[in-house]
mmCIF file of C-alpha atoms and ligand atoms in Angstrom:
data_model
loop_
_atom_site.group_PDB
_atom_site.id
_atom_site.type_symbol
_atom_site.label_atom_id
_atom_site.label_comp_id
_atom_site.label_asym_id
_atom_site.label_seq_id
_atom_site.Cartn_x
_atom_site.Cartn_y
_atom_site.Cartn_z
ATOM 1 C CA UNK A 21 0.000 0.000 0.000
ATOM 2 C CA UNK A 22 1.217 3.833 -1.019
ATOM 3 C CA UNK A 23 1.620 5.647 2.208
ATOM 4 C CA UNK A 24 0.069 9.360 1.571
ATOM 5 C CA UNK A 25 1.686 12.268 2.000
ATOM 6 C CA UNK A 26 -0.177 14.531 4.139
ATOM 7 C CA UNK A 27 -0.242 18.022 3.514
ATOM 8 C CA UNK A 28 -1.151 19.921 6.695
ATOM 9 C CA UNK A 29 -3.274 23.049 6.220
ATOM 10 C CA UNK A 30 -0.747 25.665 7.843
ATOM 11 C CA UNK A 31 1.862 24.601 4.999
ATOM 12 C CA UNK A 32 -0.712 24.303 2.231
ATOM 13 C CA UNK A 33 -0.443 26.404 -0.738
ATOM 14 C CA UNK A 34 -3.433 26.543 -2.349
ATOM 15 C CA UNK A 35 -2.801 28.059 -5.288
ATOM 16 C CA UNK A 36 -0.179 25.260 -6.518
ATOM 17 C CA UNK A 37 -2.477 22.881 -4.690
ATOM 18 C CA UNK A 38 -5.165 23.528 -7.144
ATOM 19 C CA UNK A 39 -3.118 24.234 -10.578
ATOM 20 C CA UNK A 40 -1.512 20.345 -9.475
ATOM 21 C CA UNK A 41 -4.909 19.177 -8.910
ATOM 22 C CA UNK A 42 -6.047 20.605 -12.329
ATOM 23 C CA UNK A 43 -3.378 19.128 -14.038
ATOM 24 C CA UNK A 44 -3.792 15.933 -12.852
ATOM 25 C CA UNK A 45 -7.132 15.182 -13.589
ATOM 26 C CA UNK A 46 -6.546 16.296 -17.026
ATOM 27 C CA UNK A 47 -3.842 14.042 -17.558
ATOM 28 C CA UNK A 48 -6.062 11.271 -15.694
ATOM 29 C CA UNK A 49 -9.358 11.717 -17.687
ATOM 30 C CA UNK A 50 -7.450 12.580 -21.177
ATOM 31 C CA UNK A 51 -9.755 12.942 -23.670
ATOM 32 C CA UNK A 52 -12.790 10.899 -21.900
ATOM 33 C CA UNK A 53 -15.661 11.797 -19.766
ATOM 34 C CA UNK A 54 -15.737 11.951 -15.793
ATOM 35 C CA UNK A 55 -18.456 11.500 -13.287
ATOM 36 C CA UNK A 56 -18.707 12.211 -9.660
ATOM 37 C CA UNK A 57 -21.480 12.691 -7.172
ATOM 38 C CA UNK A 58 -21.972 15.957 -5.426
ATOM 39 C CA UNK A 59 -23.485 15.818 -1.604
ATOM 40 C CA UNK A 60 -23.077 19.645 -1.331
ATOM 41 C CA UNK A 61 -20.559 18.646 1.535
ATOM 42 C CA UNK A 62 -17.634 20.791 1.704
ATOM 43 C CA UNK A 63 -15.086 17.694 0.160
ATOM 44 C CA UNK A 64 -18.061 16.782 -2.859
ATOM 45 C CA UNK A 65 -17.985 20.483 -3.736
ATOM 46 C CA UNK A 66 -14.626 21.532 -3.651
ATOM 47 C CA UNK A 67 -14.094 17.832 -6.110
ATOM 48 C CA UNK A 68 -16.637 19.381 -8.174
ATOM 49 C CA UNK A 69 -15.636 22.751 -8.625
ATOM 50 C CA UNK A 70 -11.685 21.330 -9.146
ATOM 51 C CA UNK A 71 -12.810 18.592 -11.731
ATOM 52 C CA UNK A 72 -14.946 21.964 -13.842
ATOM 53 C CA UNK A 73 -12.449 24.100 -13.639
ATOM 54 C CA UNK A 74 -10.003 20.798 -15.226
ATOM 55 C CA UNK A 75 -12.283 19.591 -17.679
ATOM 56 C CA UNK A 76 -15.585 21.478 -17.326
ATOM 57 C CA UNK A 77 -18.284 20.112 -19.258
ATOM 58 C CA UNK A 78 -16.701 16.561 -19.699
ATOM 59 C CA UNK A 79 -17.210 16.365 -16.139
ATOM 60 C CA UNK A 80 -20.775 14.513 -15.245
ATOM 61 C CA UNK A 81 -21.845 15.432 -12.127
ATOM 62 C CA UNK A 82 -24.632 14.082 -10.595
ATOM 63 C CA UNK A 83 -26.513 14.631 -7.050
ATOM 64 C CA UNK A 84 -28.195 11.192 -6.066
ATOM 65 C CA UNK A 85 -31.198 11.722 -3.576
ATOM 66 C CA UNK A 86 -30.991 8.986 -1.586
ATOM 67 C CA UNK A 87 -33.563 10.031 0.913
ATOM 68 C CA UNK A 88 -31.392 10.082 4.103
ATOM 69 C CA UNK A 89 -29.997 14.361 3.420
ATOM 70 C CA UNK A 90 -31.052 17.489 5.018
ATOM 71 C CA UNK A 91 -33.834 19.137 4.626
ATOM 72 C CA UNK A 92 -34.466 20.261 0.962
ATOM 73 C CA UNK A 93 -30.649 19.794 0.369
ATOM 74 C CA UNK A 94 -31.070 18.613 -3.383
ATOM 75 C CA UNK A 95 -32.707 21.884 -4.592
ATOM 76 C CA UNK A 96 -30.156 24.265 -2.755
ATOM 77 C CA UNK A 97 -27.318 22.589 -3.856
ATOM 78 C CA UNK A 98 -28.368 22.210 -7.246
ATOM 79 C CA UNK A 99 -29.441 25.871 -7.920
ATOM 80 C CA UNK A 100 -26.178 26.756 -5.877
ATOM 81 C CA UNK A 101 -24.034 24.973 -8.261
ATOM 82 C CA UNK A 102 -25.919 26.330 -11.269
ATOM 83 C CA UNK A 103 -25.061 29.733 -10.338
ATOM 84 C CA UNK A 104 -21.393 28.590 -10.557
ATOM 85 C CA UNK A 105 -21.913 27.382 -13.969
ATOM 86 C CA UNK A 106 -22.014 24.003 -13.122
ATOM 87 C CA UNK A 107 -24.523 21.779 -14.529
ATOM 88 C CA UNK A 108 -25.728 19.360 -11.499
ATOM 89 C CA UNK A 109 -28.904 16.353 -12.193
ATOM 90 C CA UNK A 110 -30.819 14.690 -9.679
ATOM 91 C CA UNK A 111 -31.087 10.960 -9.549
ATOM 92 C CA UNK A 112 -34.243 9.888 -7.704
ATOM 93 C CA UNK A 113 -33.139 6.595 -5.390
ATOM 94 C CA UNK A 114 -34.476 7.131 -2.349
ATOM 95 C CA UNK A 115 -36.639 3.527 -3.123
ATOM 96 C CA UNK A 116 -33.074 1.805 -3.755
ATOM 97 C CA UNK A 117 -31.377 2.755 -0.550
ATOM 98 C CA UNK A 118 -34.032 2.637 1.898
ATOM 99 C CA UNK A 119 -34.792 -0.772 0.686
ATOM 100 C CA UNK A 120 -31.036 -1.866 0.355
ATOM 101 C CA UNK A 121 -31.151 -0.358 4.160
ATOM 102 C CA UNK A 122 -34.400 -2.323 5.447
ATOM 103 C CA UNK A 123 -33.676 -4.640 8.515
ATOM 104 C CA UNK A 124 -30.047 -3.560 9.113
ATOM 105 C CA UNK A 125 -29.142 -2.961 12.616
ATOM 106 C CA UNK A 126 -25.615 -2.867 12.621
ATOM 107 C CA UNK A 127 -23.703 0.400 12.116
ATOM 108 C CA UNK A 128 -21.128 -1.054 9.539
ATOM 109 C CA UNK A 129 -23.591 -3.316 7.865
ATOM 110 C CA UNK A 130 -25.635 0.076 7.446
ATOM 111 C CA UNK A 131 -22.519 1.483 5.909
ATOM 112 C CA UNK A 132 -21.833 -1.421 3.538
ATOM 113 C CA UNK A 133 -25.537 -1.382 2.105
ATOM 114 C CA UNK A 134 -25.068 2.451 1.528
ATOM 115 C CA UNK A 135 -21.436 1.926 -0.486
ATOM 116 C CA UNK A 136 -22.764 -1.160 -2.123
ATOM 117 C CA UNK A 137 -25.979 0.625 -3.189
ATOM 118 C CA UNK A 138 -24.516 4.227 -4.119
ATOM 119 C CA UNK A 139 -21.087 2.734 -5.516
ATOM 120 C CA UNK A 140 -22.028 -0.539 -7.321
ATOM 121 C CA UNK A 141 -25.744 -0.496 -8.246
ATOM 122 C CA UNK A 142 -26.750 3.496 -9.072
ATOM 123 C CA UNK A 143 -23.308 4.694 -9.842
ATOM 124 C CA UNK A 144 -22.407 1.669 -11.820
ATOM 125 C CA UNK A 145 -25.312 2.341 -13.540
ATOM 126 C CA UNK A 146 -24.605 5.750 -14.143
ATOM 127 C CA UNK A 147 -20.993 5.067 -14.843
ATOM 128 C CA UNK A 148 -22.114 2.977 -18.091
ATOM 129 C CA UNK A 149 -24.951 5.012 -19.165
ATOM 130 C CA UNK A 150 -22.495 8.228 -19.414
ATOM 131 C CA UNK A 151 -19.242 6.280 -20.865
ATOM 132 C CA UNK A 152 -17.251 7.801 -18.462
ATOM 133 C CA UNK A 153 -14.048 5.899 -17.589
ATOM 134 C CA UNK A 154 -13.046 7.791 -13.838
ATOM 135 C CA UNK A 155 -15.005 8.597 -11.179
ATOM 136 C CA UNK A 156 -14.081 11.521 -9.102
ATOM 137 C CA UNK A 157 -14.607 11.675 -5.275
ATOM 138 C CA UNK A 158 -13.493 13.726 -2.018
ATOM 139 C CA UNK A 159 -12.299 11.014 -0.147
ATOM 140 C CA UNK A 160 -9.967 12.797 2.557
ATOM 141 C CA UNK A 161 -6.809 11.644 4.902
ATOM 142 C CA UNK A 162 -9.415 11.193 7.948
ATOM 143 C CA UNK A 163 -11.743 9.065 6.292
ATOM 144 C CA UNK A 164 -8.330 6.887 5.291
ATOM 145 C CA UNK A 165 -6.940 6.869 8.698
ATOM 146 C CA UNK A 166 -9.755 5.780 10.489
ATOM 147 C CA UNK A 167 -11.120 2.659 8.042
ATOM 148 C CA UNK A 168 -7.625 1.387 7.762
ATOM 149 C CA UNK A 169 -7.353 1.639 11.698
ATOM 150 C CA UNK A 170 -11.119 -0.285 11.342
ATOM 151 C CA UNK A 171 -12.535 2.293 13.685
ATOM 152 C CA UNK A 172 -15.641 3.310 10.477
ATOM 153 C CA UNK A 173 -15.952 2.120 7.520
ATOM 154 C CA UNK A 174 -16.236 5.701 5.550
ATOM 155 C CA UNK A 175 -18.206 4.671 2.739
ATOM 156 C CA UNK A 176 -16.087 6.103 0.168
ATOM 157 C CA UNK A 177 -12.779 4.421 0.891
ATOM 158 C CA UNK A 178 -11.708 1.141 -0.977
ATOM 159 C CA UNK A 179 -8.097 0.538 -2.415
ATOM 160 C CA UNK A 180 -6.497 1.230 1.068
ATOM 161 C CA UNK A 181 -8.901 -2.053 2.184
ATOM 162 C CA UNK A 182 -7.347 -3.931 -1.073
ATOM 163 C CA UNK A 183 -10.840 -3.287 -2.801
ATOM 164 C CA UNK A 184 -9.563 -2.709 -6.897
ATOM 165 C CA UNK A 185 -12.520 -0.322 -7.272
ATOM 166 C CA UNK A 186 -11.887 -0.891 -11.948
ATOM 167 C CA UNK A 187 -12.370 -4.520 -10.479
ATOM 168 C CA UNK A 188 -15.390 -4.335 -8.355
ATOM 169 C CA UNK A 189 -16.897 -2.105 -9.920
ATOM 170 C CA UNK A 190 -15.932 -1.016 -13.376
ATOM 171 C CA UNK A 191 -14.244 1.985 -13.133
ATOM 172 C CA UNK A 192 -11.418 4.321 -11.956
ATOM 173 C CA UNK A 193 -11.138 6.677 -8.817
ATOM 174 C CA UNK A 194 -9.187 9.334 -8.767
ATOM 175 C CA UNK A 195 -9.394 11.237 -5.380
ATOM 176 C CA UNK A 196 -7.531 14.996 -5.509
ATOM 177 C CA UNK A 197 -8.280 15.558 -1.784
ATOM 178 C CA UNK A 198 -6.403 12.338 -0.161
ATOM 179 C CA UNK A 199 -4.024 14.428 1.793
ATOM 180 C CA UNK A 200 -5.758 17.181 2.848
ATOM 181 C CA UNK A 201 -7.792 17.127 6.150
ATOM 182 C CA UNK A 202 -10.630 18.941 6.784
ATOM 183 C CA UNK A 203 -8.952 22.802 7.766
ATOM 184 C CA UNK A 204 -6.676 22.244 4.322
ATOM 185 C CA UNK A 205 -10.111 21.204 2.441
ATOM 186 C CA UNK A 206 -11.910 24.482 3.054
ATOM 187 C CA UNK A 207 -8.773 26.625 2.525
ATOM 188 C CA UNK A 208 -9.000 24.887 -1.320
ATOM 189 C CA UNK A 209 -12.827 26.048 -0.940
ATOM 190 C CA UNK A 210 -11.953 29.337 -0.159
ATOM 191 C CA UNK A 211 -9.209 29.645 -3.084
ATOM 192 C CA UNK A 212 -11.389 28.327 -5.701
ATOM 193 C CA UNK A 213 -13.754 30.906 -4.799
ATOM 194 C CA UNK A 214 -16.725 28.416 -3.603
ATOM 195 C CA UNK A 215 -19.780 30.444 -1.112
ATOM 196 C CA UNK A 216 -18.759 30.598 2.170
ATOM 197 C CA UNK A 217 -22.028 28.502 3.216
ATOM 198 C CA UNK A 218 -20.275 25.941 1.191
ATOM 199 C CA UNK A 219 -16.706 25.914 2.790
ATOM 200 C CA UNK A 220 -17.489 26.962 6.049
ATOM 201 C CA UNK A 221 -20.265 24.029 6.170
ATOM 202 C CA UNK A 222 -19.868 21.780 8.932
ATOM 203 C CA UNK A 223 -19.141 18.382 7.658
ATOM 204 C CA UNK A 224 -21.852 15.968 7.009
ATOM 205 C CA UNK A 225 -21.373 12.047 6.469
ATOM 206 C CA UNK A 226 -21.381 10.229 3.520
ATOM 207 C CA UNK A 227 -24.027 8.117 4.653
ATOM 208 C CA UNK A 228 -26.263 11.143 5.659
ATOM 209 C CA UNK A 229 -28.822 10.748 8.199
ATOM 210 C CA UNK A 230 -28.298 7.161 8.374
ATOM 211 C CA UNK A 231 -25.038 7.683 10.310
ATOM 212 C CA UNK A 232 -27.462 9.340 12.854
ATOM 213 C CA UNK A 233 -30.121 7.132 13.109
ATOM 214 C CA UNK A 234 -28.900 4.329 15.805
ATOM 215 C CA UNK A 235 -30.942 1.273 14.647
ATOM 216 C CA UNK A 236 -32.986 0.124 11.439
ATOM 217 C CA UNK A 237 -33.550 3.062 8.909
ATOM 218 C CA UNK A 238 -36.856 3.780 8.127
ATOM 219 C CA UNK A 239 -38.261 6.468 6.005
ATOM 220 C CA UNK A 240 -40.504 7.738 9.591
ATOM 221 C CA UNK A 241 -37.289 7.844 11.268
ATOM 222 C CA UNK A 242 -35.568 9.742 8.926
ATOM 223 C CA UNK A 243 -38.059 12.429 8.967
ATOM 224 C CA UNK A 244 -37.703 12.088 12.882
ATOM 225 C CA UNK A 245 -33.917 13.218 12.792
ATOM 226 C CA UNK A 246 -34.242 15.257 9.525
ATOM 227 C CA UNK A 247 -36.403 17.537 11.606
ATOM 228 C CA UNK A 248 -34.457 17.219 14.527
ATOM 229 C CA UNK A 249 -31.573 18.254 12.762
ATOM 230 C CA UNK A 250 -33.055 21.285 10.877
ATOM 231 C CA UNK A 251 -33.860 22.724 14.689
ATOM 232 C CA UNK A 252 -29.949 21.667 15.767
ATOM 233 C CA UNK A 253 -28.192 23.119 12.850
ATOM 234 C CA UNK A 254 -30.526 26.534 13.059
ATOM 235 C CA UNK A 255 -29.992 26.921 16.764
ATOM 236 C CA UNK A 256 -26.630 26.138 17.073
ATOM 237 C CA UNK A 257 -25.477 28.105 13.376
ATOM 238 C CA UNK A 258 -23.733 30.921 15.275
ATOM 239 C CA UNK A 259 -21.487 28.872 17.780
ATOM 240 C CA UNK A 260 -18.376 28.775 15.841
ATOM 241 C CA UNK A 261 -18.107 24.825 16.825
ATOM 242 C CA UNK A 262 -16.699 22.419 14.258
ATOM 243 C CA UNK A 263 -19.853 19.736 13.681
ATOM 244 C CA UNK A 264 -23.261 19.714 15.175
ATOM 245 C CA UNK A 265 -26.310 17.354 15.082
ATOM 246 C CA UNK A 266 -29.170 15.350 16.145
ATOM 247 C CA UNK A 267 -28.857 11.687 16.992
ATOM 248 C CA UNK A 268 -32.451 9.650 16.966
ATOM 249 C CA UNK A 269 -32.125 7.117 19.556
ATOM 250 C CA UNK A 270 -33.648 3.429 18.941
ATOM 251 C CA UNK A 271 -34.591 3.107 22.548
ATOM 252 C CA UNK A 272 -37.404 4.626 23.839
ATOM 253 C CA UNK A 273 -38.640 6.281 26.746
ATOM 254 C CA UNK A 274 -41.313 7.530 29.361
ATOM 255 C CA UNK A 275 -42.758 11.100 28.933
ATOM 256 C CA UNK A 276 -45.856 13.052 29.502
ATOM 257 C CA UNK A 277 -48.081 14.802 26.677
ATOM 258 C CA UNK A 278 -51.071 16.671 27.240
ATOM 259 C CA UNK A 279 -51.234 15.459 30.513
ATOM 260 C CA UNK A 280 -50.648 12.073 29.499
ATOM 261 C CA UNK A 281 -48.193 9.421 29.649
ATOM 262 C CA UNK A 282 -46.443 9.396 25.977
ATOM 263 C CA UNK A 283 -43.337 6.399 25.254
ATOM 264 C CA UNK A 284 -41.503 8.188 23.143
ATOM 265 C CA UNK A 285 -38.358 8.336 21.351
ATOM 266 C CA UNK A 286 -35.134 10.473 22.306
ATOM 267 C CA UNK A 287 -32.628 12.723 20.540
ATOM 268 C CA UNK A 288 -29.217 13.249 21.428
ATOM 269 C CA UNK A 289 -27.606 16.840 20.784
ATOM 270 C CA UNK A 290 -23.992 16.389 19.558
ATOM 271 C CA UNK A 291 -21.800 19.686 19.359
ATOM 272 C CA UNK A 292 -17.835 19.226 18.633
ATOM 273 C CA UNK A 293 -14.924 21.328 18.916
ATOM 274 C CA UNK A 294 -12.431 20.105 17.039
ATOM 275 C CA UNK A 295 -9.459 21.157 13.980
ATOM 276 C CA UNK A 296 -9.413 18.408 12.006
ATOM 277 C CA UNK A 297 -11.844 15.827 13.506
ATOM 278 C CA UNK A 298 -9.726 13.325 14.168
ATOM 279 C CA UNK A 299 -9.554 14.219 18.139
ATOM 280 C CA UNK A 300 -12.796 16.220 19.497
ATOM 281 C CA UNK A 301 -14.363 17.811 23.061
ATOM 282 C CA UNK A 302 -18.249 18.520 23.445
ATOM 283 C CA UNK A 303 -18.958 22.207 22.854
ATOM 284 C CA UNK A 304 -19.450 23.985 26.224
ATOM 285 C CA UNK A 305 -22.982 25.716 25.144
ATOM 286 C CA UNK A 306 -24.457 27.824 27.547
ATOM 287 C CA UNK A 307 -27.664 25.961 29.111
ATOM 288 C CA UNK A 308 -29.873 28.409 27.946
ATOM 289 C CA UNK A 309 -29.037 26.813 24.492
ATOM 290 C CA UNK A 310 -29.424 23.755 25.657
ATOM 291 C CA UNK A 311 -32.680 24.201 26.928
ATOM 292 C CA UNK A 312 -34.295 25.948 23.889
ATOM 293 C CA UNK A 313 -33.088 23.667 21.796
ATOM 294 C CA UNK A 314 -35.116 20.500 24.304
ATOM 295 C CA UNK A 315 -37.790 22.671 24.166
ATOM 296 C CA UNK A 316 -38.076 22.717 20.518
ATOM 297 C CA UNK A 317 -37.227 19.451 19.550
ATOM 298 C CA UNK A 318 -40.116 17.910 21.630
ATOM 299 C CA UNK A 319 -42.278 20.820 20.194
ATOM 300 C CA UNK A 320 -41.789 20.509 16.613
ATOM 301 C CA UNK A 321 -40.299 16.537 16.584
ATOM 302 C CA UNK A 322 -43.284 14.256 16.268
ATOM 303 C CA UNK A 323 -42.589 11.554 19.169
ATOM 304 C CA UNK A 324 -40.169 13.268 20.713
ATOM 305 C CA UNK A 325 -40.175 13.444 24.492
ATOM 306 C CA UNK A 326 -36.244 13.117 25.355
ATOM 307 C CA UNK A 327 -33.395 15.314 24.444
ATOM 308 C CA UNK A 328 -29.653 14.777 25.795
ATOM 309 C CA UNK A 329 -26.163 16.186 25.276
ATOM 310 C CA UNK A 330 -23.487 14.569 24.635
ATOM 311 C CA UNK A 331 -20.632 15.371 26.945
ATOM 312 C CA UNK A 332 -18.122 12.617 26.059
ATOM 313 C CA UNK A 333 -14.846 13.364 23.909
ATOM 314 C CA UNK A 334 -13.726 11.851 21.269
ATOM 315 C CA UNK A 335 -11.680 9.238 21.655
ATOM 316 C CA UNK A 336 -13.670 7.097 23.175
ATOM 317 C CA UNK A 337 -16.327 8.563 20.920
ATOM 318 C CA UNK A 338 -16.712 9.318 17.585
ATOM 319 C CA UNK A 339 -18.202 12.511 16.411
ATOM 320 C CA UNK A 340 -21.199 10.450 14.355
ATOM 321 C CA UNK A 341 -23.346 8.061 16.630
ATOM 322 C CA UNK A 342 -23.082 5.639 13.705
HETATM 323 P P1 XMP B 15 -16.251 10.045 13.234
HETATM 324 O O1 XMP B 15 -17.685 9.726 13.489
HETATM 325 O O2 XMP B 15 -15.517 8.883 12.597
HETATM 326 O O3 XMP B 15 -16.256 11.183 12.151
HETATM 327 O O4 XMP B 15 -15.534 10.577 14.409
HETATM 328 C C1 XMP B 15 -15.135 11.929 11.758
HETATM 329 C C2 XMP B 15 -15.577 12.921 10.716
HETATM 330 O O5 XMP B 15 -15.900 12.241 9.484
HETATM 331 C C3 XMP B 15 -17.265 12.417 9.152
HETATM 332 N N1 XMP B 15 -17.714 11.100 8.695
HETATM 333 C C4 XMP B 15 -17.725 10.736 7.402
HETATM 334 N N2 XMP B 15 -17.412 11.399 6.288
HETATM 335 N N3 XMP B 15 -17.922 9.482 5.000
HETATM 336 C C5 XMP B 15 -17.535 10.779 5.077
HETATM 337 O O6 XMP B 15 -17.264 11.383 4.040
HETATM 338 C C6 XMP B 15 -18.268 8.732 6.073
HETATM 339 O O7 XMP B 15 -18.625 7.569 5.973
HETATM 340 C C7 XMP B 15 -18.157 9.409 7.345
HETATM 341 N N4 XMP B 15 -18.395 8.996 8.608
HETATM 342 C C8 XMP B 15 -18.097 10.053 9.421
HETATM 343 C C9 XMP B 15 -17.950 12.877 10.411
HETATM 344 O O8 XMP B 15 -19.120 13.645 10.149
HETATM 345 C C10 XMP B 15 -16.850 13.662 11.093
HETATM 346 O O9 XMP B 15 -16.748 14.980 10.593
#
């Protein structure tokens, strides 16, 4: 196995970061056509904008709504994009994953269903119907670090677990951001001029919601944490911290509605501090925080009659509950 040279943001030079970058996917692609998916994460965008600027509309890029993202996050990262000049479509498989996700309890058996469906069944698909030969993704240093160490399976990491992905799956990755870290990712954002709600976004997993949903995935549950999170990312916007979200529980527990006793289900608030998420310490948010944002959640949530914080660092835990 290559061992990959890190670049660490404070010695990063974006500028010959980029024009490298640029050159080789050029020399990669050559004359052919390139695909790559677009989550309107910070790592999927800044791919996406380095991959236009190298071989702009020879590059395919698609956003596949898989039914676990944000709120409305397909329409605001596709018009986003479009006012960059770059032409985004929508693939409709939200049946595909939350079948492929249907009964699985186990967080890296969640994973694998979401790489196996995204990577091998819809972008397979896609990879043939476009007769592109490379697929370009924003696979960074973290995500390497912590599936070789078998901590999580990030969902878009294969060669470095002796996975050949032109053997398992027909096609070629090149990944531009491999040894960058988070901080070094969003200075690239910044230098190739990407919105600040883009490169200032606190990361989101690849596998979405369903990183965040502890138990079978369902599409009720979803909604349950897609709302939670809407009300966690609003309230919690001008904090400065490095990640935020809402965890939906599996267990549930006793509350009282409307006087009357209500089993219920429970969200856990997670707020990080962190550089480059590899170590991380809860946020210390003022209660009054804390308590709006309980009081809202079991407002707005449907079912909700619980909400915790999560005051344990990581290590021993990870920043996603999945
Ligand atoms: P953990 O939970 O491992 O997360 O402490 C570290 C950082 O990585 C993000 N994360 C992922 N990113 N694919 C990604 O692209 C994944 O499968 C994945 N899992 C976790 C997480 O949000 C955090 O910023």
């Amino acid at each position: 196995m290559v061992k990959i040279k890190e670049i660490r943001a404070s010695k990063l030079n974006t500028k010959k970061f980029i024009a490298e970058k640029i050159k080789e996917i050029r020399e990669i692609v050559g004359d052919g056509r390139a695909i790559n998916a677009l989550s309107g994460g910070i790592d999927s965008s800044v791919v996406t904008m380095l991959a236009h600027r190298a071989i702009g509309n020879r590059l395919l890029t698609f956003f596949v709504d898989n039914g676990i993202m944000r709120h409305q996050e397909p329409e605001r990262i596709v018009k986003l994009f479009k006012r960059m000049g770059v032409k985004v479509q929508v693939v409709d498989a939200q049946d595909r994953f939350f079948y492929a996700l249907k009964g699985i309890t186990d967080p890296e058996q969640k994973r694998e269903a979401i790489t196996q469906t995204f990577y091998k069944d819809i972008f397979g698909e896609l990879v043939k119907g476009s007769g592109a030969t490379c697929l370009l993704q924003g696979t960074i240093l973290t995500d390497i670090d912590e599936t070789v160490a078998g901590i999580k399976r990030q969902h878009n990491v294969f060669e470095q677990l002796g996975i050949d992905p032109q053997q398992a799956f027909g096609y070629k990755i090149i990944e531009p951001l491999v040894q960058l870290r988070k901080d070094g990712v969003r200075k690239v954002g910044a230098a190739l001029g990407l919105p600040m709600s883009i490169y200032k976004r606190i990361p989101f997993p690849g596998p979405a919601l369903a990183a965040r949903v502890i138990g079978e995935i369902t599409r009720e549950k979803i909604e349950t944490v897609r709302t939670a999170t809407a009300i966690v990312e609003q309230e919690l916007k001008d904090v400065k911290a490095f990640q935020y979200m809402a965890i939906l529980h599996e267990d549930k527990v006793t509350g009282i509605r409307d006087g009357k006793r209500d089993f219920g289900f429970q969200i856990e608030v997670r707020c990080w501090d962190s550089v480059d998420a590899r170590k991380a310490t809860p946020t210390k948010l003022p209660y009054t925080k804390l308590f709006r944002i309980a009081k809202k959640v079991c407002k707005k949530v449907p079912g909700v009659v619980s909400v915790t914080y999560n005051i344990t660092s990581k290590p021993p835990s990870t920043i996603e509950a999945v």
